[in-house]
Amino acid sequence: MIATEDIFTISSKRDFEKMTLKVFRHQYDNNSVYHDFCSFLKKDKTNVKSILDIPFLPIQFFKSHTILSSNNDVQETFTSSGTTGMQTSKHFVTDISIYEQSYRNAFSEFYGNIEDYCVLALLPSYLERDGSSLIYMVDDLIKSSNHEDSGFYLNNYEELANKLIDLDRSGQNIILIGVTYALLDIVEKYQFQLKNTIIMETGGMKGKRKEIIREELHTILCNGFGVTNIHSEYGMTELLSQAYSLGNGVFECPPWMQILIRDTEDALSYVNYGKTGGLNVIDLANFNSCSFIATQDLGRKNPNHSFEVLGRFDNSDIRGCNLMVL
């Protein structure tokens, strides 16, 4: 059995490696899709001796298979966004309290007490559909802040702008978390000089705008909001944990999450620090689904274990992973 408290009390590299191998064995035994995937790669509990031996399930499997390592009833189903007719990912969550522990603990680790902030959310694309894990998290952070002005905004930019200016002038600490295109929309309409506000972008143009590189995006947002840096959140439907960037696009993980960079030419091997490759995510909070996910993102890892997200594989096609589709 995997104990939740063992996941969220990891405090060393050895703790992480030990728990990671324990979770691998649990999922090999209890997740039929992952078991078959490992068997296809001729990996099992006898020849997986270290983290680098563990197979990472291509993220597309969340679109085509039911990924579960638990027999308990599903409490929540998180779904990815997508255009009409597009197949979306489904993440079946059998214990929603694990997700709540994960994002609450991670927020506290990076930002301190949630009650110190007023949380404003500009997430129109997410609000307009069901099943968003981001909305679930932000809604809980809004409620946990216990601030009367915390809340969601849809297209009421004028109300949000006035609220932001008034609260910031009063000295209130604020976090404005927003989808990228909506943050760009508001700085095209209003100019700010914010002193007590953290701007956190969650990424994504959602088909509303042309994609631009991070440096250009952050320069526009810094100038528009009058802040010195832009924070970012790295998360996805298939994960129960998030990494955060406090500026410059450099992300750090909470202790129960880690990134590996796989070779773009050989999906089963890894590249050294500083080299670009595909992002493999270990998310131990995912122990009831799958903790080992090969994403469609490109990035690089630094010697201090921070990482950068540099883009996505062309046409979201992971080169060298096609043979892995069961």
CSV table of C-alpha atoms in Angstrom, one decimal, residues 21-251:
chain,number,residue,atom,x,y,z
A,21,LEU,CA,10.4,2.7,-6.9
A,22,LYS,CA,7.7,1.7,-4.5
A,23,VAL,CA,5.1,3.5,-6.6
A,24,PHE,CA,6.4,1.9,-9.8
A,25,ARG,CA,5.9,-1.6,-8.2
A,26,HIS,CA,2.5,-0.6,-7.1
A,27,GLN,CA,1.4,0.6,-10.5
A,28,TYR,CA,3.0,-2.4,-12.3
A,29,ASP,CA,0.9,-4.7,-10.1
A,30,ASN,CA,-2.3,-2.7,-10.1
A,31,ASN,CA,-2.6,-0.8,-13.4
A,32,SER,CA,-3.3,-3.1,-16.3
A,33,VAL,CA,-2.5,-0.6,-19.0
A,34,TYR,CA,0.8,0.4,-17.5
A,35,HIS,CA,1.6,-3.3,-16.8
A,36,ASP,CA,1.1,-4.1,-20.5
A,37,PHE,CA,3.1,-1.1,-21.6
A,38,CYS,CA,6.0,-2.2,-19.3
A,39,SER,CA,5.8,-5.7,-20.6
A,40,PHE,CA,5.9,-4.5,-24.2
A,41,LEU,CA,9.2,-2.8,-23.3
A,42,LYS,CA,10.4,-5.9,-21.5
A,43,LYS,CA,10.5,-4.1,-18.1
A,44,ASP,CA,9.2,-5.5,-14.9
A,45,LYS,CA,9.9,-5.4,-11.1
A,46,THR,CA,13.0,-7.6,-11.5
A,47,ASN,CA,14.9,-5.3,-13.9
A,48,VAL,CA,13.8,-1.9,-12.8
A,49,LYS,CA,16.5,-1.0,-10.3
A,50,SER,CA,16.6,2.8,-10.5
A,51,ILE,CA,14.5,5.8,-11.6
A,52,LEU,CA,16.2,5.7,-15.0
A,53,ASP,CA,14.9,2.2,-15.7
A,54,ILE,CA,11.3,3.1,-15.2
A,55,PRO,CA,9.1,3.2,-18.4
A,56,PHE,CA,7.2,6.5,-18.9
A,57,LEU,CA,3.7,6.2,-20.4
A,58,PRO,CA,3.1,8.4,-23.4
A,59,ILE,CA,0.5,11.0,-22.4
A,60,GLN,CA,-1.7,10.1,-25.3
A,61,PHE,CA,-2.8,7.0,-23.4
A,62,PHE,CA,-5.0,9.3,-21.2
A,63,LYS,CA,-7.1,9.9,-24.4
A,64,SER,CA,-7.5,6.2,-25.4
A,65,HIS,CA,-7.4,4.2,-22.2
A,66,THR,CA,-8.6,4.2,-18.6
A,67,ILE,CA,-5.5,4.8,-16.5
A,68,LEU,CA,-6.1,3.6,-13.0
A,69,SER,CA,-4.1,1.9,-10.3
A,70,SER,CA,-6.9,1.7,-7.8
A,71,ASN,CA,-10.2,-0.3,-7.6
A,72,ASN,CA,-11.9,2.5,-5.6
A,73,ASP,CA,-14.8,4.4,-7.0
A,74,VAL,CA,-13.9,7.5,-9.2
A,75,GLN,CA,-14.7,10.7,-7.3
A,76,GLU,CA,-13.7,13.2,-10.0
A,77,THR,CA,-13.0,13.0,-13.7
A,78,PHE,CA,-10.7,15.8,-15.0
A,79,THR,CA,-10.8,16.4,-18.8
A,80,SER,CA,-8.5,18.4,-21.1
A,81,SER,CA,-9.7,21.2,-23.3
A,82,GLY,CA,-10.1,20.6,-27.0
A,83,THR,CA,-11.9,21.7,-30.1
A,84,THR,CA,-15.2,20.1,-31.1
A,85,GLY,CA,-14.7,16.5,-32.2
A,86,MET,CA,-11.2,16.3,-30.8
A,87,GLN,CA,-10.5,13.4,-28.4
A,88,THR,CA,-9.7,14.7,-25.0
A,89,SER,CA,-7.7,13.3,-22.1
A,90,LYS,CA,-9.5,12.0,-19.0
A,91,HIS,CA,-7.9,11.7,-15.6
A,92,PHE,CA,-9.9,9.5,-13.3
A,93,VAL,CA,-9.3,10.5,-9.7
A,94,THR,CA,-10.3,8.0,-7.0
A,95,ASP,CA,-9.3,10.2,-4.0
A,96,ILE,CA,-9.7,13.9,-4.6
A,97,SER,CA,-8.2,14.7,-1.2
A,98,ILE,CA,-4.8,13.7,-2.6
A,99,TYR,CA,-5.1,16.4,-5.3
A,100,GLU,CA,-6.1,18.9,-2.7
A,101,GLN,CA,-3.1,18.1,-0.5
A,102,SER,CA,-0.8,18.3,-3.5
A,103,TYR,CA,-1.7,21.8,-4.7
A,104,ARG,CA,-2.2,23.2,-1.2
A,105,ASN,CA,1.2,21.9,0.0
A,106,ALA,CA,2.9,23.1,-3.2
A,107,PHE,CA,1.4,26.6,-3.0
A,108,SER,CA,2.5,26.9,0.6
A,109,GLU,CA,6.0,25.8,-0.3
A,110,PHE,CA,6.4,28.4,-3.1
A,111,TYR,CA,4.2,31.3,-1.8
A,112,GLY,CA,3.5,30.8,1.9
A,113,ASN,CA,0.1,31.1,3.5
A,114,ILE,CA,-2.8,31.4,1.1
A,115,GLU,CA,-4.6,33.7,3.6
A,116,ASP,CA,-2.0,36.3,3.0
A,117,TYR,CA,-3.4,36.9,-0.6
A,118,CYS,CA,-6.4,38.0,-2.5
A,119,VAL,CA,-6.7,35.5,-5.4
A,120,LEU,CA,-8.1,36.9,-8.6
A,121,ALA,CA,-8.6,34.4,-11.5
A,122,LEU,CA,-8.9,35.4,-15.2
A,123,LEU,CA,-9.6,31.9,-16.8
A,124,PRO,CA,-12.4,32.3,-19.3
A,125,SER,CA,-11.6,29.3,-21.5
A,126,TYR,CA,-11.5,27.0,-18.4
A,127,LEU,CA,-14.6,28.5,-16.8
A,128,GLU,CA,-16.7,27.9,-19.9
A,129,ARG,CA,-16.3,24.1,-19.8
A,130,ASP,CA,-16.7,21.3,-17.3
A,131,GLY,CA,-14.0,19.1,-15.8
A,132,SER,CA,-11.0,21.5,-15.5
A,133,SER,CA,-8.5,20.5,-12.8
A,134,LEU,CA,-7.2,24.1,-12.9
A,135,ILE,CA,-10.6,25.5,-12.1
A,136,TYR,CA,-11.0,23.0,-9.3
A,137,MET,CA,-7.6,24.1,-7.8
A,138,VAL,CA,-8.1,27.8,-8.2
A,139,ASP,CA,-11.6,27.7,-6.8
A,140,ASP,CA,-10.3,26.1,-3.7
A,141,LEU,CA,-7.5,28.6,-3.4
A,142,ILE,CA,-10.0,31.4,-3.7
A,143,LYS,CA,-12.1,30.0,-0.9
A,144,SER,CA,-9.1,29.2,1.2
A,145,SER,CA,-7.8,32.8,0.9
A,146,ASN,CA,-10.9,34.0,2.9
A,147,HIS,CA,-10.7,37.3,1.2
A,148,GLU,CA,-13.9,39.0,0.3
A,149,ASP,CA,-12.6,40.2,-3.1
A,150,SER,CA,-11.1,36.9,-4.2
A,151,GLY,CA,-13.0,35.4,-7.2
A,152,PHE,CA,-13.3,34.5,-10.9
A,153,TYR,CA,-13.6,36.9,-13.7
A,154,LEU,CA,-14.9,36.0,-17.2
A,155,ASN,CA,-15.0,38.9,-19.7
A,156,ASN,CA,-15.6,41.7,-17.2
A,157,TYR,CA,-12.2,43.3,-17.7
A,158,GLU,CA,-13.1,46.8,-16.5
A,159,GLU,CA,-14.3,45.4,-13.1
A,160,LEU,CA,-11.2,43.3,-12.8
A,161,ALA,CA,-8.9,46.3,-13.7
A,162,ASN,CA,-10.6,48.6,-11.1
A,163,LYS,CA,-10.4,45.9,-8.5
A,164,LEU,CA,-6.7,45.2,-9.2
A,165,ILE,CA,-5.8,48.9,-9.0
A,166,ASP,CA,-7.7,49.6,-5.8
A,167,LEU,CA,-6.5,46.4,-4.0
A,168,ASP,CA,-2.9,47.0,-5.0
A,169,ARG,CA,-2.9,50.6,-3.9
A,170,SER,CA,-4.2,49.5,-0.5
A,171,GLY,CA,-1.1,47.3,0.0
A,172,GLN,CA,-3.0,44.1,-0.3
A,173,ASN,CA,-0.9,41.1,-1.6
A,174,ILE,CA,-2.6,39.8,-4.7
A,175,ILE,CA,-2.2,36.8,-7.1
A,176,LEU,CA,-3.7,37.3,-10.5
A,177,ILE,CA,-3.7,33.9,-12.2
A,178,GLY,CA,-4.8,34.0,-15.8
A,179,VAL,CA,-4.8,32.2,-19.2
A,180,THR,CA,-2.2,33.8,-21.4
A,181,TYR,CA,-4.5,35.3,-24.1
A,182,ALA,CA,-6.8,36.9,-21.5
A,183,LEU,CA,-3.8,38.5,-19.7
A,184,LEU,CA,-2.8,39.9,-23.1
A,185,ASP,CA,-6.3,41.1,-23.7
A,186,ILE,CA,-6.4,43.1,-20.4
A,187,VAL,CA,-3.1,44.9,-20.9
A,188,GLU,CA,-4.1,46.0,-24.3
A,189,LYS,CA,-7.1,47.7,-22.7
A,190,TYR,CA,-5.5,49.0,-19.5
A,191,GLN,CA,-2.1,49.9,-18.2
A,192,PHE,CA,-1.0,49.2,-14.6
A,193,GLN,CA,1.8,50.0,-12.2
A,194,LEU,CA,1.3,47.2,-9.7
A,195,LYS,CA,3.5,47.0,-6.5
A,196,ASN,CA,1.9,44.2,-4.5
A,197,THR,CA,0.7,41.9,-7.2
A,198,ILE,CA,2.0,38.6,-8.6
A,199,ILE,CA,1.0,37.9,-12.2
A,200,MET,CA,0.8,34.1,-12.9
A,201,GLU,CA,0.2,32.9,-16.4
A,202,THR,CA,-1.0,29.3,-17.0
A,203,GLY,CA,0.0,29.2,-20.6
A,204,GLY,CA,-2.1,28.7,-23.7
A,205,MET,CA,-3.7,30.9,-26.4
A,206,LYS,CA,-6.6,28.4,-26.8
A,207,GLY,CA,-6.8,29.3,-30.5
A,208,LYS,CA,-7.6,33.0,-29.6
A,209,ARG,CA,-4.2,34.4,-30.6
A,210,LYS,CA,-1.0,33.5,-32.4
A,211,GLU,CA,1.5,31.7,-30.2
A,212,ILE,CA,4.6,33.8,-29.3
A,213,ILE,CA,7.8,33.0,-27.5
A,214,ARG,CA,8.0,33.2,-23.8
A,215,GLU,CA,10.5,36.1,-23.7
A,216,GLU,CA,8.3,38.3,-25.9
A,217,LEU,CA,5.1,37.3,-23.9
A,218,HIS,CA,6.7,38.1,-20.5
A,219,THR,CA,8.1,41.4,-21.8
A,220,ILE,CA,4.6,42.5,-22.9
A,221,LEU,CA,3.0,41.4,-19.6
A,222,CYS,CA,5.7,43.0,-17.5
A,223,ASN,CA,5.3,46.3,-19.3
A,224,GLY,CA,1.5,46.1,-19.2
A,225,PHE,CA,1.1,45.3,-15.6
A,226,GLY,CA,4.1,47.3,-14.4
A,227,VAL,CA,5.8,44.4,-12.7
A,228,THR,CA,9.4,43.1,-12.9
A,229,ASN,CA,8.7,39.4,-13.6
A,230,ILE,CA,5.9,37.0,-14.6
A,231,HIS,CA,5.3,33.9,-12.6
A,232,SER,CA,4.1,30.7,-14.3
A,233,GLU,CA,2.3,27.4,-13.4
A,234,TYR,CA,3.2,24.2,-15.1
A,235,GLY,CA,0.4,21.6,-14.8
A,236,MET,CA,-1.9,19.5,-16.9
A,237,THR,CA,-5.0,17.4,-16.7
A,238,GLU,CA,-3.0,14.2,-16.4
A,239,LEU,CA,-1.1,15.4,-13.3
A,240,LEU,CA,-2.1,16.0,-9.7
A,241,SER,CA,0.9,18.3,-9.0
A,242,GLN,CA,2.2,21.5,-10.4
A,243,ALA,CA,5.6,23.1,-10.9
A,244,TYR,CA,6.0,26.9,-10.5
A,245,SER,CA,8.2,29.5,-12.0
A,246,LEU,CA,8.9,32.6,-9.9
A,247,GLY,CA,10.2,34.4,-13.0
A,248,ASN,CA,12.3,34.0,-16.2
A,249,GLY,CA,10.5,30.8,-17.2
A,250,VAL,CA,12.6,28.6,-14.8
A,251,PHE,CA,10.3,26.1,-13.0
